[in-house]
mmCIF file of C-alpha atoms in Angstrom:
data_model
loop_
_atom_site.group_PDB
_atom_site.id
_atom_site.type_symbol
_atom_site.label_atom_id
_atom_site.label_comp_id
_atom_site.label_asym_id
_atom_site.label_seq_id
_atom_site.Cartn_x
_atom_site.Cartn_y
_atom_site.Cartn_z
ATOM 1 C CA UNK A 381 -34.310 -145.647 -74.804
ATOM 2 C CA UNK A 382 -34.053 -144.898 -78.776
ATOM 3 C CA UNK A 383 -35.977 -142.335 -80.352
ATOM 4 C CA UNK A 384 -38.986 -143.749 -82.322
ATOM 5 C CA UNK A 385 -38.069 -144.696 -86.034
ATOM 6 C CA UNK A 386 -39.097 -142.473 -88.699
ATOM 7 C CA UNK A 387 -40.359 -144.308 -91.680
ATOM 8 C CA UNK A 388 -41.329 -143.274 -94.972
ATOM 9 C CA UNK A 389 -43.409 -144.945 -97.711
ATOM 10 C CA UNK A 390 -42.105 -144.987 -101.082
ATOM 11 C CA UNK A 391 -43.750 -144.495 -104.570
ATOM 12 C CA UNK A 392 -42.470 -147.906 -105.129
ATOM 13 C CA UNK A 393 -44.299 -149.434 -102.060
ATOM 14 C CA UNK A 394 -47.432 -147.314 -102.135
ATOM 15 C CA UNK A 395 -47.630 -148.765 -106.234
ATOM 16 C CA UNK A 396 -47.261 -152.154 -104.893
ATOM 17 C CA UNK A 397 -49.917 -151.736 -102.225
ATOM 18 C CA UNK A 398 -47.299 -151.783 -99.261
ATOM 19 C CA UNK A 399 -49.054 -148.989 -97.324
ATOM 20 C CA UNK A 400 -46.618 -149.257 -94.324
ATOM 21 C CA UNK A 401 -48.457 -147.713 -91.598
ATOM 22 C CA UNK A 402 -51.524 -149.300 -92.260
ATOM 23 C CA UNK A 403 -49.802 -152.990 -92.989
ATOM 24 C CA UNK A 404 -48.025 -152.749 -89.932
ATOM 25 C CA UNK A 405 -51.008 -151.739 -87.545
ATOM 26 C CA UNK A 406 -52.632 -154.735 -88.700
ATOM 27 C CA UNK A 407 -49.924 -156.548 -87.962
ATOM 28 C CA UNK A 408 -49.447 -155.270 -84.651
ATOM 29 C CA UNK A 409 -53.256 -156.007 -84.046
ATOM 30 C CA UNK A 410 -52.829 -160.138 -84.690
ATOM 31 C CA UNK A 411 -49.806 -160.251 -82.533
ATOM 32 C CA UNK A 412 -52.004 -158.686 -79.933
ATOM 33 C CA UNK A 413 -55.118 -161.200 -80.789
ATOM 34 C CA UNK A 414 -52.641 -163.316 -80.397
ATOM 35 C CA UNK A 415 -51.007 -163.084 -76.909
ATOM 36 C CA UNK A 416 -48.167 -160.675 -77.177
ATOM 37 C CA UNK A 417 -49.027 -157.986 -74.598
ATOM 38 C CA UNK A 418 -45.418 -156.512 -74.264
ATOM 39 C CA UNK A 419 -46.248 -152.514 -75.731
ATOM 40 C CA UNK A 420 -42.706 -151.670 -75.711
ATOM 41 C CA UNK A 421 -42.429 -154.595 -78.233
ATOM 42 C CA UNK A 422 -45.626 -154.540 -80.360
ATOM 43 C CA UNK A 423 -44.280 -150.827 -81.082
ATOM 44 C CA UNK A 424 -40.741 -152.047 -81.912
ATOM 45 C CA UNK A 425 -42.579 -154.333 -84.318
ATOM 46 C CA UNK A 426 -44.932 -151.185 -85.710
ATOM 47 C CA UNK A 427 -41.940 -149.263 -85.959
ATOM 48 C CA UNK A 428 -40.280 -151.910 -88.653
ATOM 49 C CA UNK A 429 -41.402 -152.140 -92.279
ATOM 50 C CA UNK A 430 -40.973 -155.852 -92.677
ATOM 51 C CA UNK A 431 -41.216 -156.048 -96.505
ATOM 52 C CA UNK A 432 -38.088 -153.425 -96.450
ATOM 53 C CA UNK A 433 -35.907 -156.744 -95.746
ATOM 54 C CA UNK A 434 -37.255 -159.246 -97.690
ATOM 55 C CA UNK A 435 -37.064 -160.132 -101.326
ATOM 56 C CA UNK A 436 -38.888 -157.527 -103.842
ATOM 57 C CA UNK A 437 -40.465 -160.808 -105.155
ATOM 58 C CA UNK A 438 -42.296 -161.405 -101.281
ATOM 59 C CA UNK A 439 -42.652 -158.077 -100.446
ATOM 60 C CA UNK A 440 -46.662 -158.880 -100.625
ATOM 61 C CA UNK A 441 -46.199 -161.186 -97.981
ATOM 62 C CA UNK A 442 -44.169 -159.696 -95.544
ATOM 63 C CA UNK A 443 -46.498 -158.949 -93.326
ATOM 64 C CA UNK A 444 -48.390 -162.397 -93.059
ATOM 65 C CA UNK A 445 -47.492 -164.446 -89.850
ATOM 66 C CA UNK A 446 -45.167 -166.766 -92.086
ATOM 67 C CA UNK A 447 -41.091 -167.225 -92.102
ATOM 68 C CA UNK A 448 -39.957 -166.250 -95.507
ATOM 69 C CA UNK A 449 -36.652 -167.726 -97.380
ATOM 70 C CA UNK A 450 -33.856 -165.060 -97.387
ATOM 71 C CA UNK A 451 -31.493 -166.967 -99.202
ATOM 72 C CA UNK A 452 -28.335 -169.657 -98.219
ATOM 73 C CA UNK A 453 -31.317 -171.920 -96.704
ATOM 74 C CA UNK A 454 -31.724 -169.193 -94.069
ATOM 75 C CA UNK A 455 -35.388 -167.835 -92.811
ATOM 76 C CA UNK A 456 -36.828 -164.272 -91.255
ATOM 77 C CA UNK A 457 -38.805 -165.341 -88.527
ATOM 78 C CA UNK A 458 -42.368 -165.274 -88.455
ATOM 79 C CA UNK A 459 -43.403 -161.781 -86.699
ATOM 80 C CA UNK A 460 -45.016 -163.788 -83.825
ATOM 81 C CA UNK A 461 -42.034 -165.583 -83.127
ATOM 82 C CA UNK A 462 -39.816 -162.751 -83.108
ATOM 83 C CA UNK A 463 -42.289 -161.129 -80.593
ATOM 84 C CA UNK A 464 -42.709 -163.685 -78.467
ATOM 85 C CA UNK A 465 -39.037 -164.181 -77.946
ATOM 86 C CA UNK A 466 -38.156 -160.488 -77.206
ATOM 87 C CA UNK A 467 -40.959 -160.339 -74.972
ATOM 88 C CA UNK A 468 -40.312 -163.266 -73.331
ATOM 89 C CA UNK A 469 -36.560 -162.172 -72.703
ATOM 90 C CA UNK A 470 -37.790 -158.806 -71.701
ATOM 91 C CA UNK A 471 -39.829 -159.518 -69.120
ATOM 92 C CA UNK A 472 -41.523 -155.942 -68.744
ATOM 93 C CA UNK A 473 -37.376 -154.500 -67.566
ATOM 94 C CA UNK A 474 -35.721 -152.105 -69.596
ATOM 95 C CA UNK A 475 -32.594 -153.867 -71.484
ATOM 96 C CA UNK A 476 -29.104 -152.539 -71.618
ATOM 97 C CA UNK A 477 -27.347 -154.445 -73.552
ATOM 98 C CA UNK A 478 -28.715 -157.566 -75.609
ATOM 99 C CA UNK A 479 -27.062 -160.186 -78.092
ATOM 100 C CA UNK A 480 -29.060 -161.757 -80.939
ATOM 101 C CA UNK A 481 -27.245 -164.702 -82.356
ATOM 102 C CA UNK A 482 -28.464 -165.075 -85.966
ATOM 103 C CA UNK A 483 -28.711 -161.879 -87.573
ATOM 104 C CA UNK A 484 -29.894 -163.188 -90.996
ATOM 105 C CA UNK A 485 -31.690 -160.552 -92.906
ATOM 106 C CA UNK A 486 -31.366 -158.096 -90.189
ATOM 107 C CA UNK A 487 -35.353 -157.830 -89.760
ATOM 108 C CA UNK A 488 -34.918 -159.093 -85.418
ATOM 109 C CA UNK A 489 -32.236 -156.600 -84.949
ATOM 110 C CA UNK A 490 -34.245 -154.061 -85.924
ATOM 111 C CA UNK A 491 -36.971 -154.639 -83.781
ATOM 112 C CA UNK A 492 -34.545 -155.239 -80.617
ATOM 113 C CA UNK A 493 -33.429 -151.747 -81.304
ATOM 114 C CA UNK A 494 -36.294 -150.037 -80.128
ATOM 115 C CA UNK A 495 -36.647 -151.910 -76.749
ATOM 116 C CA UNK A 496 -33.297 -151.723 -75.937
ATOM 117 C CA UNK A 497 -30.307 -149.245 -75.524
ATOM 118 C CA UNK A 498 -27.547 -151.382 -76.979
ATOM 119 C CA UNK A 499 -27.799 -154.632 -79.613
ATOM 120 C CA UNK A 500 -25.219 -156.726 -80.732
ATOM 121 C CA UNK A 501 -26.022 -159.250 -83.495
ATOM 122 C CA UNK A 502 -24.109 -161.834 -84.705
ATOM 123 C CA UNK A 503 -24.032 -164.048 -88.457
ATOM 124 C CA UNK A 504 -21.916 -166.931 -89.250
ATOM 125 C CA UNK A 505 -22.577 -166.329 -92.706
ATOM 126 C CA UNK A 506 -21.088 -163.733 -94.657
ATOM 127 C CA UNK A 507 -23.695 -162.898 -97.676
ATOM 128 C CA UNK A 508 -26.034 -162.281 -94.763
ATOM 129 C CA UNK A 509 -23.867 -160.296 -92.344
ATOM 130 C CA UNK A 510 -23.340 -157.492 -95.605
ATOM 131 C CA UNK A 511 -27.164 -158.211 -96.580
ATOM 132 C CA UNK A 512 -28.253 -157.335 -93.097
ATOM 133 C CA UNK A 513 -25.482 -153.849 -92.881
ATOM 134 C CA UNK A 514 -27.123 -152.956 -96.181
ATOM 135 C CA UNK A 515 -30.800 -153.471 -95.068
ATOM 136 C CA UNK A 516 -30.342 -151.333 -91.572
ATOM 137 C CA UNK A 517 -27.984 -148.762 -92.831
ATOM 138 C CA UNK A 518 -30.988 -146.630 -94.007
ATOM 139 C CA UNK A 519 -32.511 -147.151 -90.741
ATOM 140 C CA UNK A 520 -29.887 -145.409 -88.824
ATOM 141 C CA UNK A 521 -29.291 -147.544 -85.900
ATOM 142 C CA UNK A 522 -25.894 -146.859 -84.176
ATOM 143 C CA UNK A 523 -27.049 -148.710 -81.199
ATOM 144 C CA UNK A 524 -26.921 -151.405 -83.557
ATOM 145 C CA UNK A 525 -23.632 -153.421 -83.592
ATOM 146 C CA UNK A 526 -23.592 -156.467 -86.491
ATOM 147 C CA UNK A 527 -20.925 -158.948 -86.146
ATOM 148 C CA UNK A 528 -19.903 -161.506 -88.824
ATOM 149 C CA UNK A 529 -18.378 -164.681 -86.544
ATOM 150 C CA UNK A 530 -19.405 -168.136 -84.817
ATOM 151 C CA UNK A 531 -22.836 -167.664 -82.767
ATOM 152 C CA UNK A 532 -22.172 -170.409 -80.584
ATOM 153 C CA UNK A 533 -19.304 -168.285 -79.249
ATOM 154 C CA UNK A 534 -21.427 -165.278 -78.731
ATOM 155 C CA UNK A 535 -19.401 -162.403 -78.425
ATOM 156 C CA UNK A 536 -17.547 -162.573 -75.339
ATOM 157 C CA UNK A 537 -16.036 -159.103 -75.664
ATOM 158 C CA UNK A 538 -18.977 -157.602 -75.193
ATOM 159 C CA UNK A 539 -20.837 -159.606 -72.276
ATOM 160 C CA UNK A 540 -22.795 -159.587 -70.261
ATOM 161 C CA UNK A 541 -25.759 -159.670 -71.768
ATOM 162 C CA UNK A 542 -28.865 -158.552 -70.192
ATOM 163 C CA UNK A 543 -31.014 -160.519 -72.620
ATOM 164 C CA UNK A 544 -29.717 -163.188 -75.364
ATOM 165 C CA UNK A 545 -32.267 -164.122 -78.566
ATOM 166 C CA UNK A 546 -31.203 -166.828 -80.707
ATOM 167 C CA UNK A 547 -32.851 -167.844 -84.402
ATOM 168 C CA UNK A 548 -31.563 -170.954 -84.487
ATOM 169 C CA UNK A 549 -31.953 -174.632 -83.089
ATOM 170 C CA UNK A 550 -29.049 -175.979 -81.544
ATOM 171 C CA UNK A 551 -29.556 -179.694 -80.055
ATOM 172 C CA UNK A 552 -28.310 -177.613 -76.765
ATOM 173 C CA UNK A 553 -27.988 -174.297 -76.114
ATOM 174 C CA UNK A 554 -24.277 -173.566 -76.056
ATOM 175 C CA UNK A 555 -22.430 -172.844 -72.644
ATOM 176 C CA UNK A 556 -20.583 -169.951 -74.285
ATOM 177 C CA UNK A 557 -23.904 -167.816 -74.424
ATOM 178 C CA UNK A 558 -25.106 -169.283 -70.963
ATOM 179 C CA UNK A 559 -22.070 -167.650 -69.847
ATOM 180 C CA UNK A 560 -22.476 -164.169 -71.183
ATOM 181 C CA UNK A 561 -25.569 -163.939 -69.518
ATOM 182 C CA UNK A 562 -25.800 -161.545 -67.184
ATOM 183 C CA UNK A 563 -27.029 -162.301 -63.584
ATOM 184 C CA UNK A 564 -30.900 -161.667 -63.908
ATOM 185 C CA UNK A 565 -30.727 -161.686 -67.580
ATOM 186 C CA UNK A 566 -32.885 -164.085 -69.639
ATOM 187 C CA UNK A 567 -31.872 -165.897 -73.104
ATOM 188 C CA UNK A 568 -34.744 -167.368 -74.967
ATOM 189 C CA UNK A 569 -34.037 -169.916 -77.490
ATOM 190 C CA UNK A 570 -35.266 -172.859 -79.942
ATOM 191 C CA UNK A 571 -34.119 -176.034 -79.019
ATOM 192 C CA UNK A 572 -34.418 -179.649 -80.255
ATOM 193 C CA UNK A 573 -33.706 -181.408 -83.912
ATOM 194 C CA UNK A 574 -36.081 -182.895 -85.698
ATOM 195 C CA UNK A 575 -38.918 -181.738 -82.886
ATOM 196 C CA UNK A 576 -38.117 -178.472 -81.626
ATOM 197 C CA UNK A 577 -39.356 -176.652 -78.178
ATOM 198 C CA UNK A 578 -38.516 -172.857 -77.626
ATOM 199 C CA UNK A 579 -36.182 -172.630 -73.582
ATOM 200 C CA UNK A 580 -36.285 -169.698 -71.479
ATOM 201 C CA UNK A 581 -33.037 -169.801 -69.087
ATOM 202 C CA UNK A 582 -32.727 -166.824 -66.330
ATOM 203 C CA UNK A 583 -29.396 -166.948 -64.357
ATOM 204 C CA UNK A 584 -29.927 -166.617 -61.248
ATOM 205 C CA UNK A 585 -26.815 -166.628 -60.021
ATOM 206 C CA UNK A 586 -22.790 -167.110 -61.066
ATOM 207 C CA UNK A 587 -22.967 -170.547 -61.486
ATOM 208 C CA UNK A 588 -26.927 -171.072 -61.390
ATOM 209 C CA UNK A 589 -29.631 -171.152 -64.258
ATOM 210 C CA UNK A 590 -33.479 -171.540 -64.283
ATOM 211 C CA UNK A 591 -34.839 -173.201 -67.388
ATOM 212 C CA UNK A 592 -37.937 -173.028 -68.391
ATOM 213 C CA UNK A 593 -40.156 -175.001 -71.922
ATOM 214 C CA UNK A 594 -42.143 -173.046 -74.066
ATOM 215 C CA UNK A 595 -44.224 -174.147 -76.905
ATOM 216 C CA UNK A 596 -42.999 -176.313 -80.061
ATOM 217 C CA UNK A 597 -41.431 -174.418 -82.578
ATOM 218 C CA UNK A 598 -40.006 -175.069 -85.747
ATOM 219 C CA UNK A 599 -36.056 -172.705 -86.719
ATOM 220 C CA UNK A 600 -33.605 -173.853 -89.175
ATOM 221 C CA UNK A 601 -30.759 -175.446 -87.732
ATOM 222 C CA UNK A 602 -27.875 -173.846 -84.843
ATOM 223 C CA UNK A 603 -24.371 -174.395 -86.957
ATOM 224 C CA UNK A 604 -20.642 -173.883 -85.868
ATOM 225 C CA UNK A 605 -17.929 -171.742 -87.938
ATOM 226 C CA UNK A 606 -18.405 -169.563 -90.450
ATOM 227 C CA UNK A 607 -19.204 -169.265 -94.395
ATOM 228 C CA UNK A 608 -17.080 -166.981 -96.310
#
């Protein structure tokens, strides 16, 4: 596994009240309250400064339990979401390699990185792809692997995946990423348009899947291509 991330507090966040380590054990502590019981996770998450990939203008609300705008009518998921959907596609095992379709601001990436040994995140859009490269390049993550391209096509190159995340709702989950799932891999995504359900799918076998509902959850929408 990755060595634990070293992060320091700036002048600039201590004058703005963004006491990391204290912020983010607080954090940790509602996602606990709240039903994530994954520690390999909750210390991915306590290993993150959230307000490090937001907008200077939010940075006093990164750490509430809220999706923020990032720009290009993309989100960063709420912290509980993002921990719920790692856990859920860790299922206590140790991860190899994992794909994250949606990289966005890069804030999910991060936290994959420190529950498993390989991550491969993909961004349709290009402002975000080279927002996200900027906002983990300090982090130094070269287990991290951004890619700009379509997320419905995954990134077949790389498969299989031992676990597959996706931040966006897609009226189906595409049959490209159920195929780059490794056998006794999981991929956890939102689902649905206008009502939306988070899906579990384990494949069980080289032509079988298990899918399972979650609870109602609300991700901007799954799109094709890509934005240049």
């Amino acid at each position: 596994m990755p060595a634990p991330i070293q992060v320091r507090t700036s002048a600039r966040e201590a004058n703005h009240g963004l006491n990391s380590e204290r912020m983010r054990a607080a954090l940790v502590a509602r996602l606990r309250a709240q039903g994530i019981a994954d520690e390999r996770v909750l210390e991915a998450v306590h290993a993150i400064p959230r307000h490090r990939f937001v907008d200077e203008a939010l940075a006093s609300r990164a750490y509430e339990d809220a999706a923020l705008p990032i720009g290009h009518g993309q989100t960063i998921s709420q912290p509980w979401i993002v921990a719920r959907m790692i856990a859920a596609a860790r299922n206590g095992r140790e991860l190899g390699k994992v794909l994250e379709v949606g990289t966005g601001c890069g804030y999910q990436a991060a936290v994959l990185a420190g529950v498993a040994r390989e991550v491969y995140s993909i961004e349709r859009i290009k402002a975000l792809h080279e927002l996200a490269r900027n906002q983990l390049r300090p982090f130094r993550l070269p287990h991290v692997r951004l890619v700009f391209g379509d997320g419905m096509l995954g990134v077949p190159s790389a498969a299989p995946f031992d676990a597959i995340v996706v931040a966006a709702a897609g009226l189906k989950i595409p049959d490209a990423l159920l195929a780059q799932l490794a056998v006794g891999g999981r991929l956890v995504a939102p689902e649905g348009g206008a009502r939306q359900r988070l899906v579990m799918i384990e494949r069980t076998g080289a032509q079988s899947w298990v899918r399972t509902e979650l609870e109602a959850v609300r991700f901007v929408p799954l799109q094709s291509g890509v934005l240049l």
